[in-house]
Amino acid sequence: FGINEREATRVAGEIAGLNVLRIINEPTAAAIAYGAVSSREQRTVMVYDLGGGTFDITMIDIRPEAVEVICTGGDHNLGGKDWDDRIVAYMVQEYQRLTKSSEDILEDPETWQDLQTSAEKCKKVLSQREQAPIAVTHAGKRVKTALTREKFEEITQDLLERTIWITHSMLE
């Protein structure tokens, strides 16, 4: 958030009847929400926040009397949507391979939306299972296949490596 967004958030809280003492940064809020500041001991916490559209990494110093951001980094052009896009590209390739078609099925807005929704579901399934079923329907043709966790990690490896590089840069 910039100054304008922080002020708008403060005003919205007051309109809602809250006594707004201050607006804290999202990583600090995450540390509080996960109980990292409930202890009375001093500690340093790293918050790795890979959101839908952005990646943020923050180092926080937590002391009984204060919570302070030490350093922060990130990439506002890297997020879960990038992982979704890789899954969508894989689904398109699979559709083309299995139907022996070279058609760009993403030109159809309905197919594009279906693939985006399927990609999000696929990520969730792969967080618990070794493979996720995939069904691609376009122009009356339906193709069924699967995405393995191994293939998912292969097609998104460079994205994960970017988050690691950014994290190391922040730590330096």
PDB file of C-alpha atoms in Angstrom:
ATOM      1  CA  PHE A   1       0.000   0.000   0.000  1.00  0.00           C
ATOM      2  CA  GLY A   2       1.050   3.525  -0.695  1.00  0.00           C
ATOM      3  CA  ILE A   3       0.061   6.546   1.393  1.00  0.00           C
ATOM      4  CA  ASN A   4      -3.337   6.949  -0.311  1.00  0.00           C
ATOM      5  CA  GLU A   5      -4.306   3.302   0.195  1.00  0.00           C
ATOM      6  CA  ARG A   6      -3.232   3.343   3.841  1.00  0.00           C
ATOM      7  CA  GLU A   7      -5.263   6.489   4.467  1.00  0.00           C
ATOM      8  CA  ALA A   8      -8.310   5.020   2.696  1.00  0.00           C
ATOM      9  CA  THR A   9      -8.013   1.895   4.863  1.00  0.00           C
ATOM     10  CA  ARG A  10      -7.792   4.026   8.027  1.00  0.00           C
ATOM     11  CA  VAL A  11     -10.864   6.042   7.004  1.00  0.00           C
ATOM     12  CA  ALA A  12     -12.805   2.862   6.118  1.00  0.00           C
ATOM     13  CA  GLY A  13     -12.018   1.457   9.573  1.00  0.00           C
ATOM     14  CA  GLU A  14     -13.255   4.630  11.251  1.00  0.00           C
ATOM     15  CA  ILE A  15     -16.436   4.642   9.132  1.00  0.00           C
ATOM     16  CA  ALA A  16     -16.985   1.056  10.303  1.00  0.00           C
ATOM     17  CA  GLY A  17     -16.810   2.324  13.896  1.00  0.00           C
ATOM     18  CA  LEU A  18     -13.332   1.039  14.717  1.00  0.00           C
ATOM     19  CA  ASN A  19     -10.768   2.932  16.757  1.00  0.00           C
ATOM     20  CA  VAL A  20      -7.896   2.756  14.264  1.00  0.00           C
ATOM     21  CA  LEU A  21      -4.599   3.083  16.112  1.00  0.00           C
ATOM     22  CA  ARG A  22      -2.390   2.440  13.091  1.00  0.00           C
ATOM     23  CA  ILE A  23      -2.204   0.540   9.827  1.00  0.00           C
ATOM     24  CA  ILE A  24       0.385  -2.225   9.842  1.00  0.00           C
ATOM     25  CA  ASN A  25       2.091  -3.798   6.854  1.00  0.00           C
ATOM     26  CA  GLU A  26       0.702  -7.070   5.495  1.00  0.00           C
ATOM     27  CA  PRO A  27       3.778  -9.168   6.451  1.00  0.00           C
ATOM     28  CA  THR A  28       3.564  -7.905  10.027  1.00  0.00           C
ATOM     29  CA  ALA A  29      -0.141  -8.759  10.059  1.00  0.00           C
ATOM     30  CA  ALA A  30       0.691 -12.241   8.753  1.00  0.00           C
ATOM     31  CA  ALA A  31       3.269 -12.742  11.525  1.00  0.00           C
ATOM     32  CA  ILE A  32       0.686 -11.703  14.108  1.00  0.00           C
ATOM     33  CA  ALA A  33      -2.018 -13.927  12.582  1.00  0.00           C
ATOM     34  CA  TYR A  34       0.248 -16.978  12.701  1.00  0.00           C
ATOM     35  CA  GLY A  35       1.150 -16.361  16.331  1.00  0.00           C
ATOM     36  CA  ALA A  36       4.748 -15.332  15.755  1.00  0.00           C
ATOM     37  CA  VAL A  37       4.398 -12.344  18.078  1.00  0.00           C
ATOM     38  CA  SER A  38       2.490 -14.058  20.880  1.00  0.00           C
ATOM     39  CA  SER A  39       5.692 -15.040  22.645  1.00  0.00           C
ATOM     40  CA  ARG A  40       7.498 -12.678  25.004  1.00  0.00           C
ATOM     41  CA  GLU A  41      10.904 -13.601  23.589  1.00  0.00           C
ATOM     42  CA  GLN A  42      12.797 -11.776  20.897  1.00  0.00           C
ATOM     43  CA  ARG A  43      12.909 -13.476  17.508  1.00  0.00           C
ATOM     44  CA  THR A  44      13.350 -12.849  13.841  1.00  0.00           C
ATOM     45  CA  VAL A  45      10.678 -14.084  11.437  1.00  0.00           C
ATOM     46  CA  MET A  46      10.696 -14.284   7.659  1.00  0.00           C
ATOM     47  CA  VAL A  47       7.335 -13.958   5.896  1.00  0.00           C
ATOM     48  CA  TYR A  48       7.285 -15.527   2.408  1.00  0.00           C
ATOM     49  CA  ASP A  49       4.084 -14.307   0.766  1.00  0.00           C
ATOM     50  CA  LEU A  50       3.354 -15.741  -2.665  1.00  0.00           C
ATOM     51  CA  GLY A  51      -0.012 -14.220  -3.461  1.00  0.00           C
ATOM     52  CA  GLY A  52      -2.153 -14.461  -6.547  1.00  0.00           C
ATOM     53  CA  GLY A  53      -0.404 -11.654  -8.370  1.00  0.00           C
ATOM     54  CA  THR A  54       2.610 -10.654  -6.314  1.00  0.00           C
ATOM     55  CA  PHE A  55       5.485 -12.138  -4.344  1.00  0.00           C
ATOM     56  CA  ASP A  56       6.672 -10.419  -1.163  1.00  0.00           C
ATOM     57  CA  ILE A  57       9.395 -11.471   1.239  1.00  0.00           C
ATOM     58  CA  THR A  58       9.922  -9.660   4.544  1.00  0.00           C
ATOM     59  CA  MET A  59      12.229 -10.111   7.529  1.00  0.00           C
ATOM     60  CA  ILE A  60      10.651  -8.963  10.795  1.00  0.00           C
ATOM     61  CA  ASP A  61      12.291  -8.324  14.176  1.00  0.00           C
ATOM     62  CA  ILE A  62       9.868  -9.224  16.972  1.00  0.00           C
ATOM     63  CA  ARG A  63      10.541  -7.971  20.491  1.00  0.00           C
ATOM     64  CA  PRO A  64       8.170  -7.740  23.451  1.00  0.00           C
ATOM     65  CA  GLU A  65       7.972  -3.961  23.027  1.00  0.00           C
ATOM     66  CA  ALA A  66       7.829  -3.685  19.237  1.00  0.00           C
ATOM     67  CA  VAL A  67       7.489  -5.393  15.873  1.00  0.00           C
ATOM     68  CA  GLU A  68       9.770  -3.905  13.229  1.00  0.00           C
ATOM     69  CA  VAL A  69      10.363  -4.708   9.578  1.00  0.00           C
ATOM     70  CA  ILE A  70      14.101  -5.238   9.022  1.00  0.00           C
ATOM     71  CA  CYS A  71      14.044  -5.552   5.249  1.00  0.00           C
ATOM     72  CA  THR A  72      11.684  -6.406   2.462  1.00  0.00           C
ATOM     73  CA  GLY A  73      11.813  -7.493  -1.149  1.00  0.00           C
ATOM     74  CA  GLY A  74       9.642  -9.023  -3.776  1.00  0.00           C
ATOM     75  CA  ASP A  75       8.362  -8.951  -7.313  1.00  0.00           C
ATOM     76  CA  HIS A  76       5.044  -7.308  -8.114  1.00  0.00           C
ATOM     77  CA  ASN A  77       4.953  -9.214 -11.419  1.00  0.00           C
ATOM     78  CA  LEU A  78       5.277 -12.699  -9.950  1.00  0.00           C
ATOM     79  CA  GLY A  79       2.508 -14.619  -8.245  1.00  0.00           C
ATOM     80  CA  GLY A  80       0.284 -17.657  -8.236  1.00  0.00           C
ATOM     81  CA  LYS A  81      -1.224 -16.506 -11.524  1.00  0.00           C
ATOM     82  CA  ASP A  82       2.118 -17.289 -13.180  1.00  0.00           C
ATOM     83  CA  TRP A  83       1.873 -20.891 -11.952  1.00  0.00           C
ATOM     84  CA  ASP A  84      -1.703 -21.018 -13.274  1.00  0.00           C
ATOM     85  CA  ASP A  85      -0.537 -19.755 -16.669  1.00  0.00           C
ATOM     86  CA  ARG A  86       2.058 -22.534 -16.870  1.00  0.00           C
ATOM     87  CA  ILE A  87      -0.611 -25.131 -16.128  1.00  0.00           C
ATOM     88  CA  VAL A  88      -2.887 -23.606 -18.772  1.00  0.00           C
ATOM     89  CA  ALA A  89      -0.052 -23.733 -21.325  1.00  0.00           C
ATOM     90  CA  TYR A  90       0.509 -27.398 -20.436  1.00  0.00           C
ATOM     91  CA  MET A  91      -3.217 -28.146 -20.861  1.00  0.00           C
ATOM     92  CA  VAL A  92      -3.209 -26.447 -24.278  1.00  0.00           C
ATOM     93  CA  GLN A  93      -0.180 -28.507 -25.345  1.00  0.00           C
ATOM     94  CA  GLU A  94      -1.860 -31.697 -24.165  1.00  0.00           C
ATOM     95  CA  TYR A  95      -5.060 -30.812 -26.012  1.00  0.00           C
ATOM     96  CA  GLN A  96      -3.098 -30.119 -29.195  1.00  0.00           C
ATOM     97  CA  ARG A  97      -1.066 -33.308 -28.817  1.00  0.00           C
ATOM     98  CA  LEU A  98      -4.072 -35.548 -28.179  1.00  0.00           C
ATOM     99  CA  THR A  99      -6.301 -33.983 -30.864  1.00  0.00           C
ATOM    100  CA  LYS A 100      -3.426 -33.488 -33.315  1.00  0.00           C
ATOM    101  CA  SER A 101      -4.543 -29.881 -33.698  1.00  0.00           C
ATOM    102  CA  SER A 102      -2.447 -26.714 -33.862  1.00  0.00           C
ATOM    103  CA  GLU A 103      -5.393 -24.454 -33.089  1.00  0.00           C
ATOM    104  CA  ASP A 104      -4.832 -21.819 -30.387  1.00  0.00           C
ATOM    105  CA  ILE A 105      -7.750 -22.750 -28.163  1.00  0.00           C
ATOM    106  CA  LEU A 106      -7.022 -19.797 -25.864  1.00  0.00           C
ATOM    107  CA  GLU A 107      -8.536 -17.472 -28.466  1.00  0.00           C
ATOM    108  CA  ASP A 108     -11.936 -18.753 -27.318  1.00  0.00           C
ATOM    109  CA  PRO A 109     -12.805 -16.751 -24.152  1.00  0.00           C
ATOM    110  CA  GLU A 110     -14.952 -19.544 -22.716  1.00  0.00           C
ATOM    111  CA  THR A 111     -12.209 -22.148 -23.149  1.00  0.00           C
ATOM    112  CA  TRP A 112      -9.659 -19.706 -21.705  1.00  0.00           C
ATOM    113  CA  GLN A 113     -11.821 -19.153 -18.604  1.00  0.00           C
ATOM    114  CA  ASP A 114     -12.440 -22.878 -18.139  1.00  0.00           C
ATOM    115  CA  LEU A 115      -8.696 -23.570 -18.328  1.00  0.00           C
ATOM    116  CA  GLN A 116      -7.903 -20.823 -15.804  1.00  0.00           C
ATOM    117  CA  THR A 117     -10.415 -22.292 -13.349  1.00  0.00           C
ATOM    118  CA  SER A 118      -9.086 -25.807 -13.957  1.00  0.00           C
ATOM    119  CA  ALA A 119      -5.502 -24.635 -13.375  1.00  0.00           C
ATOM    120  CA  GLU A 120      -6.359 -23.258  -9.925  1.00  0.00           C
ATOM    121  CA  LYS A 121      -8.106 -26.507  -9.000  1.00  0.00           C
ATOM    122  CA  CYS A 122      -5.160 -28.481 -10.332  1.00  0.00           C
ATOM    123  CA  LYS A 123      -2.722 -26.675  -7.999  1.00  0.00           C
ATOM    124  CA  LYS A 124      -4.910 -27.475  -5.012  1.00  0.00           C
ATOM    125  CA  VAL A 125      -5.169 -31.155  -5.931  1.00  0.00           C
ATOM    126  CA  LEU A 126      -1.392 -31.382  -6.470  1.00  0.00           C
ATOM    127  CA  SER A 127      -0.784 -30.025  -2.982  1.00  0.00           C
ATOM    128  CA  GLN A 128      -2.290 -33.251  -1.637  1.00  0.00           C
ATOM    129  CA  ARG A 129      -1.870 -35.805  -4.407  1.00  0.00           C
ATOM    130  CA  GLU A 130       0.784 -36.911  -6.867  1.00  0.00           C
ATOM    131  CA  GLN A 131      -1.364 -36.145  -9.896  1.00  0.00           C
ATOM    132  CA  ALA A 132      -4.428 -34.134 -10.876  1.00  0.00           C
ATOM    133  CA  PRO A 133      -6.931 -35.075 -13.552  1.00  0.00           C
ATOM    134  CA  ILE A 134      -7.401 -32.607 -16.404  1.00  0.00           C
ATOM    135  CA  ALA A 135     -10.313 -32.327 -18.809  1.00  0.00           C
ATOM    136  CA  VAL A 136     -10.117 -29.825 -21.658  1.00  0.00           C
ATOM    137  CA  THR A 137     -13.257 -29.098 -23.632  1.00  0.00           C
ATOM    138  CA  HIS A 138     -13.126 -26.955 -26.749  1.00  0.00           C
ATOM    139  CA  ALA A 139     -15.380 -26.740 -29.814  1.00  0.00           C
ATOM    140  CA  GLY A 140     -17.223 -29.906 -28.889  1.00  0.00           C
ATOM    141  CA  LYS A 141     -14.081 -31.959 -28.304  1.00  0.00           C
ATOM    142  CA  ARG A 142     -13.195 -33.218 -24.828  1.00  0.00           C
ATOM    143  CA  VAL A 143      -9.734 -34.447 -23.900  1.00  0.00           C
ATOM    144  CA  LYS A 144      -8.864 -36.110 -20.601  1.00  0.00           C
ATOM    145  CA  THR A 145      -5.341 -36.332 -19.263  1.00  0.00           C
ATOM    146  CA  ALA A 146      -3.474 -35.651 -16.018  1.00  0.00           C
ATOM    147  CA  LEU A 147      -0.769 -33.413 -14.625  1.00  0.00           C
ATOM    148  CA  THR A 148       1.699 -35.049 -12.256  1.00  0.00           C
ATOM    149  CA  ARG A 149       3.327 -33.161  -9.434  1.00  0.00           C
ATOM    150  CA  GLU A 150       6.693 -33.943 -11.027  1.00  0.00           C
ATOM    151  CA  LYS A 151       5.635 -32.343 -14.334  1.00  0.00           C
ATOM    152  CA  PHE A 152       4.127 -29.370 -12.475  1.00  0.00           C
ATOM    153  CA  GLU A 153       7.422 -28.809 -10.644  1.00  0.00           C
ATOM    154  CA  GLU A 154       9.312 -29.099 -13.935  1.00  0.00           C
ATOM    155  CA  ILE A 155       7.194 -26.516 -15.799  1.00  0.00           C
ATOM    156  CA  THR A 156       7.269 -24.051 -12.895  1.00  0.00           C
ATOM    157  CA  GLN A 157      10.822 -24.596 -11.617  1.00  0.00           C
ATOM    158  CA  ASP A 158      12.104 -21.263 -12.946  1.00  0.00           C
ATOM    159  CA  LEU A 159       9.291 -19.403 -11.145  1.00  0.00           C
ATOM    160  CA  LEU A 160      10.183 -21.007  -7.827  1.00  0.00           C
ATOM    161  CA  GLU A 161      13.866 -20.287  -8.460  1.00  0.00           C
ATOM    162  CA  ARG A 162      12.972 -16.598  -8.957  1.00  0.00           C
ATOM    163  CA  THR A 163      11.383 -16.497  -5.492  1.00  0.00           C
ATOM    164  CA  ILE A 164      14.490 -18.134  -4.031  1.00  0.00           C
ATOM    165  CA  TRP A 165      16.794 -15.666  -5.795  1.00  0.00           C
ATOM    166  CA  ILE A 166      14.691 -12.731  -4.547  1.00  0.00           C
ATOM    167  CA  THR A 167      14.771 -14.164  -1.032  1.00  0.00           C
ATOM    168  CA  HIS A 168      18.571 -14.495  -1.106  1.00  0.00           C
ATOM    169  CA  SER A 169      18.881 -10.945  -2.454  1.00  0.00           C
ATOM    170  CA  MET A 170      16.731  -9.620   0.380  1.00  0.00           C
ATOM    171  CA  LEU A 171      18.738 -11.533   2.964  1.00  0.00           C
ATOM    172  CA  GLU A 172      22.012 -10.087   1.607  1.00  0.00           C
TER     173      GLU A 172
END
